[in-house]
Structures are given as C-alpha cells and as structure tokens.
XYZ file of C-alpha atoms in Angstrom:
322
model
C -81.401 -218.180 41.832
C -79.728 -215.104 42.605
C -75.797 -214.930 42.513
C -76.118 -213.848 46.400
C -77.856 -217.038 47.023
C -76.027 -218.999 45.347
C -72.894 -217.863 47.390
C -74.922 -218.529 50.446
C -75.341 -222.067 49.091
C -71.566 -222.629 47.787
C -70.267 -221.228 51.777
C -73.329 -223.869 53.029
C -72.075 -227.027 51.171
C -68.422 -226.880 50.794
C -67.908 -224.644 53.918
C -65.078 -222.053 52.188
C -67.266 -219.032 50.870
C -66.408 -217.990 46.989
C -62.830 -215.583 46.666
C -63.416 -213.375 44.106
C -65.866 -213.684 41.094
C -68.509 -216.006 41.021
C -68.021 -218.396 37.367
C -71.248 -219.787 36.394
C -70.969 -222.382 33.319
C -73.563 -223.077 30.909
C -72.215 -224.585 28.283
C -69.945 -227.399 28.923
C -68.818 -228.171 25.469
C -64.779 -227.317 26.711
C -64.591 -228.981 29.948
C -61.260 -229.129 30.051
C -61.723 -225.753 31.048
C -63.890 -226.378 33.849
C -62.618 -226.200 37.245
C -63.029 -226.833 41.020
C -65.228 -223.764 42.592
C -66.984 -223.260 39.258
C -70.831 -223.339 39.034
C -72.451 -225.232 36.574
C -76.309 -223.966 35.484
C -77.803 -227.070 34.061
C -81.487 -226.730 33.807
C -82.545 -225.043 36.282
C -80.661 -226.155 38.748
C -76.773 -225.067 39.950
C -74.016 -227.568 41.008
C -70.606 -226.934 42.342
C -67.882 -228.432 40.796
C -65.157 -230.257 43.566
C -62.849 -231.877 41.030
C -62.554 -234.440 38.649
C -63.436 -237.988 39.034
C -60.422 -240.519 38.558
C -60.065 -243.380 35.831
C -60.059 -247.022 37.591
C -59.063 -248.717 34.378
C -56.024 -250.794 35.102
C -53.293 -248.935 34.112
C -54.979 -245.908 34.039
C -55.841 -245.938 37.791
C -55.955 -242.232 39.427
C -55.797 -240.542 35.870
C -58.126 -237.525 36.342
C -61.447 -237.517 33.861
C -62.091 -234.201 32.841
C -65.289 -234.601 31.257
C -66.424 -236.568 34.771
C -66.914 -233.682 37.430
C -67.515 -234.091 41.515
C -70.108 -231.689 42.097
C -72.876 -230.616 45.108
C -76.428 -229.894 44.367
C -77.049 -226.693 45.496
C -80.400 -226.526 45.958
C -80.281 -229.860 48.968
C -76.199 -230.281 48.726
C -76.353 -233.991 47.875
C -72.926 -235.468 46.221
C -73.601 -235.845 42.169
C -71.603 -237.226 39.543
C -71.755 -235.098 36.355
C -71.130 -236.604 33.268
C -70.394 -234.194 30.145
C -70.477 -234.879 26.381
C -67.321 -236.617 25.574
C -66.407 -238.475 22.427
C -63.904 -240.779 21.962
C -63.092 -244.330 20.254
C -61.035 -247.422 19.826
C -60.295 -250.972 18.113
C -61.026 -253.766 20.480
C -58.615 -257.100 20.110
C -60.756 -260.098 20.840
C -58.706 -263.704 19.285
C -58.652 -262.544 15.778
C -61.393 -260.345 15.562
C -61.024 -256.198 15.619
C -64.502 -254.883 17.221
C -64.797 -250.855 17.415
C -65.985 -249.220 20.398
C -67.045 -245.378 21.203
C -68.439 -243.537 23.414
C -71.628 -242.665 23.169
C -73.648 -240.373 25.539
C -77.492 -239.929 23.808
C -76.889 -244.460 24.626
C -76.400 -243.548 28.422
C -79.062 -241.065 28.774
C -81.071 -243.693 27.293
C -80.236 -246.310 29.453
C -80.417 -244.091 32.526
C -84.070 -243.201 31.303
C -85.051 -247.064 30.795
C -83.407 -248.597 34.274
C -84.739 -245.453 36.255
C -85.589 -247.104 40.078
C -83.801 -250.443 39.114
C -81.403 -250.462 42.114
C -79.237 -252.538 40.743
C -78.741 -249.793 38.271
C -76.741 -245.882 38.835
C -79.385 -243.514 39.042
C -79.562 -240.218 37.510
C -81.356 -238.713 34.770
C -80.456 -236.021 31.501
C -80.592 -232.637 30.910
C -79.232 -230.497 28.023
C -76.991 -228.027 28.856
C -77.030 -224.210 26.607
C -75.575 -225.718 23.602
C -77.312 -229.121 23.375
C -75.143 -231.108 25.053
C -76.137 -234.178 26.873
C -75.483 -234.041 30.626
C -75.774 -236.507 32.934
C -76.335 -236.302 36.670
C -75.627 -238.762 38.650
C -76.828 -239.673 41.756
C -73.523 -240.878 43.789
C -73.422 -244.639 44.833
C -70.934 -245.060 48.088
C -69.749 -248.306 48.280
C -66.311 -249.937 47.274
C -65.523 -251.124 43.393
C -65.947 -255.158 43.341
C -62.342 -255.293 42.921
C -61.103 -253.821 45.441
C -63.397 -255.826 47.473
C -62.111 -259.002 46.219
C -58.600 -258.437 46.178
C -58.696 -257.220 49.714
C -59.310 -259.828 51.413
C -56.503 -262.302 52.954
C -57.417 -265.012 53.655
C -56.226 -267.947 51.605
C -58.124 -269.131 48.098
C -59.433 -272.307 49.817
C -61.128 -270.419 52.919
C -61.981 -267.720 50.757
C -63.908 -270.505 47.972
C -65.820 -272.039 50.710
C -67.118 -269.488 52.876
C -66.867 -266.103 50.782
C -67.329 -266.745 47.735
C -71.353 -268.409 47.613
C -72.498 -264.794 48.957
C -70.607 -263.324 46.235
C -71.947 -265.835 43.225
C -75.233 -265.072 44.723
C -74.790 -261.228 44.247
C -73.108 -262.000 40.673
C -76.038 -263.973 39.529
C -77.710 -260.815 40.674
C -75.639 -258.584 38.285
C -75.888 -261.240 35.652
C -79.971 -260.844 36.047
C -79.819 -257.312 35.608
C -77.233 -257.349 32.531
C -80.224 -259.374 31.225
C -82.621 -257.050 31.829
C -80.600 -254.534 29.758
C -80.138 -256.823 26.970
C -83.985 -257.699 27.185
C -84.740 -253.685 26.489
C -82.234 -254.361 23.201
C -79.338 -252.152 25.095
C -75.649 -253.072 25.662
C -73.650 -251.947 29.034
C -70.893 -251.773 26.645
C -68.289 -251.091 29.530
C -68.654 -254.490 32.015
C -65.620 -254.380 34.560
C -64.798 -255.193 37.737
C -64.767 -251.623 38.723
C -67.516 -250.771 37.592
C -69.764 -253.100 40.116
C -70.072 -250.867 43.452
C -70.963 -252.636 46.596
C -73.099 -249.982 48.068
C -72.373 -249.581 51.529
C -75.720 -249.351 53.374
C -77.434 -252.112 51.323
C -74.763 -254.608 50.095
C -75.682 -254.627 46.643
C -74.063 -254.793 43.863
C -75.007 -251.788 41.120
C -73.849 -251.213 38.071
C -72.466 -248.156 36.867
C -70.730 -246.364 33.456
C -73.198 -247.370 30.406
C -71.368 -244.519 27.975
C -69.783 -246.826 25.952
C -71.219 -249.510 23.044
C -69.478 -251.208 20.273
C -70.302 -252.938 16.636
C -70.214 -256.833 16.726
C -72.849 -257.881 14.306
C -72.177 -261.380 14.530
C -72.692 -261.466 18.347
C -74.728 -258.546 19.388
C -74.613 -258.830 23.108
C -70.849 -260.981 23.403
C -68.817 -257.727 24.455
C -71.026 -257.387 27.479
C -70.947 -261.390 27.981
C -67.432 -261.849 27.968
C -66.804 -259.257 29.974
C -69.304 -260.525 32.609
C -66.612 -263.738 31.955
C -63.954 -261.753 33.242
C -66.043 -261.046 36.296
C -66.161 -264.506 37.484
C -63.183 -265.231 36.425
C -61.680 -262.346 39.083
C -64.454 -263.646 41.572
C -63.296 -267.862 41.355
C -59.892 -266.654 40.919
C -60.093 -264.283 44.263
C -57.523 -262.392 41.675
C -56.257 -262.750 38.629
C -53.605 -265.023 37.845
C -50.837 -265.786 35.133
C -47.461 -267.689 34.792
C -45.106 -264.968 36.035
C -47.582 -265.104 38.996
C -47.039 -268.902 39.069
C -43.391 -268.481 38.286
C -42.825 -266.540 41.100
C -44.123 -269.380 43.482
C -41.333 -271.749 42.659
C -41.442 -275.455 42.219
C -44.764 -275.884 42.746
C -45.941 -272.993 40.978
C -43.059 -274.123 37.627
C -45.223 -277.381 37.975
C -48.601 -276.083 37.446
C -47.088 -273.947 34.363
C -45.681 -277.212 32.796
C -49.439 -278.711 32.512
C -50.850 -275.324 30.960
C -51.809 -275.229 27.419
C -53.215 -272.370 25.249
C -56.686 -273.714 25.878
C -56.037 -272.389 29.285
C -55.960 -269.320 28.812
C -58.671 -266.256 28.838
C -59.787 -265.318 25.283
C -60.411 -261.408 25.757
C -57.166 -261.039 28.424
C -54.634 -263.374 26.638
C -52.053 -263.460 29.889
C -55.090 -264.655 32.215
C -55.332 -268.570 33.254
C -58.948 -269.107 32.906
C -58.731 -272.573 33.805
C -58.567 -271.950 37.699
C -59.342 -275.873 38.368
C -55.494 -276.641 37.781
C -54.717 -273.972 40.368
C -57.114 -275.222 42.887
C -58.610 -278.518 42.052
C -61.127 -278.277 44.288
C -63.315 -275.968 42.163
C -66.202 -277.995 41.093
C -66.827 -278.882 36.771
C -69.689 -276.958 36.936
C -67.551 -273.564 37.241
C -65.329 -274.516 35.033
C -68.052 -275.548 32.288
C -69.331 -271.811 32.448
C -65.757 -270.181 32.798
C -64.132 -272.165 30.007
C -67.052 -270.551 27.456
C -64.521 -267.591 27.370
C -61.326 -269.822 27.068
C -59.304 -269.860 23.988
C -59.936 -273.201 23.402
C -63.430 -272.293 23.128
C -65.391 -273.946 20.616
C -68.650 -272.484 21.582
C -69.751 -269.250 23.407
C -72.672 -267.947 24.933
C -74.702 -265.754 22.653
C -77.093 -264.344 25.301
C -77.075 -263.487 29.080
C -80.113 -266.516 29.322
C -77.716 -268.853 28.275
C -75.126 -267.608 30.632
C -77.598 -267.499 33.665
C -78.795 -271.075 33.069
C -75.477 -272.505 32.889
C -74.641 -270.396 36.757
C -78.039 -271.402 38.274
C -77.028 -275.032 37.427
C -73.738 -274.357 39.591
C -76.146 -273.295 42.504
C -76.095 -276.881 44.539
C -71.713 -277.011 44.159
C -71.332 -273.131 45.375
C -73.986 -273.943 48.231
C -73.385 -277.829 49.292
C-alpha cells in the first residue's frame, strides 16, 4: 500500500487526516515508544494505533498497557486489539505454596491457533512482526466484563439468587465447558478472572479472553485455572465479594455473622474472601456450597480437573432451577 493510500485510509477510519509525517512501525520490540496516530505494518497488512488498552486487574484498574494497542484495520477499518511481545513474571501465594507465573506469548498464539471459531473463545490469529516478534491481532469482543455485570445490578441478594442468577450458572457452566476444552488440548488459560469473561453484546455469551499468561504447578497441572474458575462462582453466588469489614460495617447483625466465622470459611487463593456464602444467606442450597467449599481453606480435597468440577455443578442443576 502506498503511503498516499494509506492516508486516505487513516482520514477514512478515524476521520482526522495525518499532521505531518506519516510513522509506519515494523518492529514493535520498544512499544513503549509506540503511539496514538502511528501505523503499524504487520504482515501485510497496516493498522492504526488509537491508544493503549487499560489494565482491569483490581487495583490496577485504568492503568494504561503499553504493549496492548487500540488499533483500526485499514484495509476494512474493523476495531482490533493488538497484542505485542511482552515479558514479564511473578511468585503466586496460594496457602503455603509459592507457584511462578510469566507471560508467555508463543502459549497465546498457540491457543488462539487451537480455539480458532470456538465462540466462546477471543478470536484472532499471529503474525511476526520485522524482528520476530509474536503479534497478536485481535478481533474486538463488545460486551461488558462479567464483573461489572454482576456488581451492577441492585437488586437485593435474595431476588438476585432466585431469578438472576440460574441464567448466569447456566452461562458459567458454559465457560466451565470451554475451560475444559482447553485443558482437553493439554493448554492452561493461565489468567481466569472475572474480567476477563465478556458478555458479548449481540449474542449474550460469555467468551473468554487474555490466554498470555501460564504458570509451573507440577503437582496440580490444571489447579491455577480451577481455582480461579472458584473465584468465579464465588463472585457469581456471592453477587459480590464479601469479607468482615464488609460485615462489620452492617452492624449487629452483620458483628453476628462474623462471630460464627472460622478460618475454614474463608477463600484459599483470596485469604480476606468468605467463601462460605451459606452463613450469609442460608438459603443457598448444600449443593453450592459442596462445590464452592473445594477452594476453602479448610479444604481437605480439591478438584484436580475441570471434569471433576463440571460434574459436581451439573449435580447443582435441579437446586439453581427448582
């Protein structure tokens, strides 16, 4: 493509022609130095780069990441996620054990290649850019993060547990089924939160997105992904996450549900969560409970594979639907 052309394209898709000289990028190695109105050759294709993307992890949240760029096709102007080589790594605390995790990009592209019209999976696919690195491009999923989703709504736990929350175990068994699918191909998501389920807006379904990260757990080769898929339902029953200062804060009541908690009752891989939701709202049936407490501290044993997992949630089907 022609630099002429591809300032016809830029002034097409964004609507604000190019000021001044045209920067097109072909090796993305320092992406730091990549910036909005820059043109990335990739292939032999060009995308405009609109910005950064912005890190949902809690505590992070609106943290821009640099090696994550908003970009526009420009040969059909669709919205892409573009996903550069990155590196990066760091000790996992889960009860006693220390479990390292890293990024890992060639794992993505892999993944990306393997789940390829799974629509419960992002789409995209790889390409290397001048120097070797590996690029991913991402086709966009609009929708709103699972989290949001759930902690938007206001109505009150009870209403919410028995008329919201069957349609959303059915979609979670849904993501569960796919995670399985993953693990059947001998990959790991390596990154399962609750932002990183979209809701995608035309269909309703829930997709999973982010697979750059694995980790090393010998002893339990799939039990990162599984217990974080435990922290999914625990947000979903929960309608929120919820600890003693949140109790604390509710007065008598709330001081007298604290005085019955013991450490048993609390989450294993988020120490300050109360996993065991059925002394918040006794109404949530022992089936619920038998699959969330798997991920308890007071865990004796936990599940080893997403089959397991899935067995023990189908047999909760007839409570979540009665």
């Amino acid at each position: 493509m022609k630099e002429s052309e591809i300032r016809e394209r830029v002034r097409e898709y964004s609507r604000f022609p190019v000021r001044g000289k045209l920067r097109i990028v072909t090796d993305t190695t320092e992406f730091m130095t990549i910036r909005e109105g820059d043109v990335l050759e990739l292939g032999e294709t060009y995308y405009l780069v609109r910005g950064e993307e912005v890190e949902g992890r809690f505590g992070l949240d609106g943290e821009p990441k640099f090696w994550v760029k908003k970009a526009v096709d420009l040969a059909n102007g669709r919205s892409k996620v573009i996903k550069l080589e990155f590196h990066e790594s760091f000790t996992m605390h889960l009860g006693v054990l220390r479990i390292m995790c890293y990024r890992s990009p060639p794992k993505e592209a892999r993944i990306l290649e393997k789940t390829a019209s799974d629509p419960y999976f992002m789409q995209g696919f790889n390409v290397g850019d001048s120097k070797g690195n590996i690029v991913r491009i991402i086709d966009r999923v609009f929708g709103s993060r699972f989290y949001d989703f759930i902690l938007d709504m206001t109505v009150d736990h009870e209403t919410y547990f028995r008329q919201q929350f069957p349609d959303v175990f059915r979609n979670l068994v849904t993501c569960v089924e796919a995670v399985n699918r993953l693990h059947e191909m001998d990959e790991l998501h390596g990154d399962i939160r609750n932002d990183h389920i979209i809701i995608e807006r035309e269909t309703g379904r829930y997709v999973w997105i982010d697979f750059d990260y694995t980790y090393e757990w010998y002893e339990n080769r799939f039990g990162v992904d599984l217990f974080g898929l435990g922290n999914v339902l625990l947000l979903a029953l929960g309608k929120g996450f919820h600890s003693v200062p949140d109790l604390s804060a509710c007065g008598p009541a709330g001081m007298n549900v604290v005085s019955c908690l013991t450490g048993s009752d609390f989450s294993l891989f988020f120490k300050h969560r109360i996993i065991n939701l059925q002394k918040l709202f006794p109404y949530i049936p022992d089936s619920l409970m038998h699959v969330l407490m798997h991920f308890s501290q007071g865990a004796e044993i936990f599940y080893e594979t997403t089959d397991e997992l899935l067995e023990d949630l189908r047999a909760c089907e007839a409570d979540v639907y009665r």
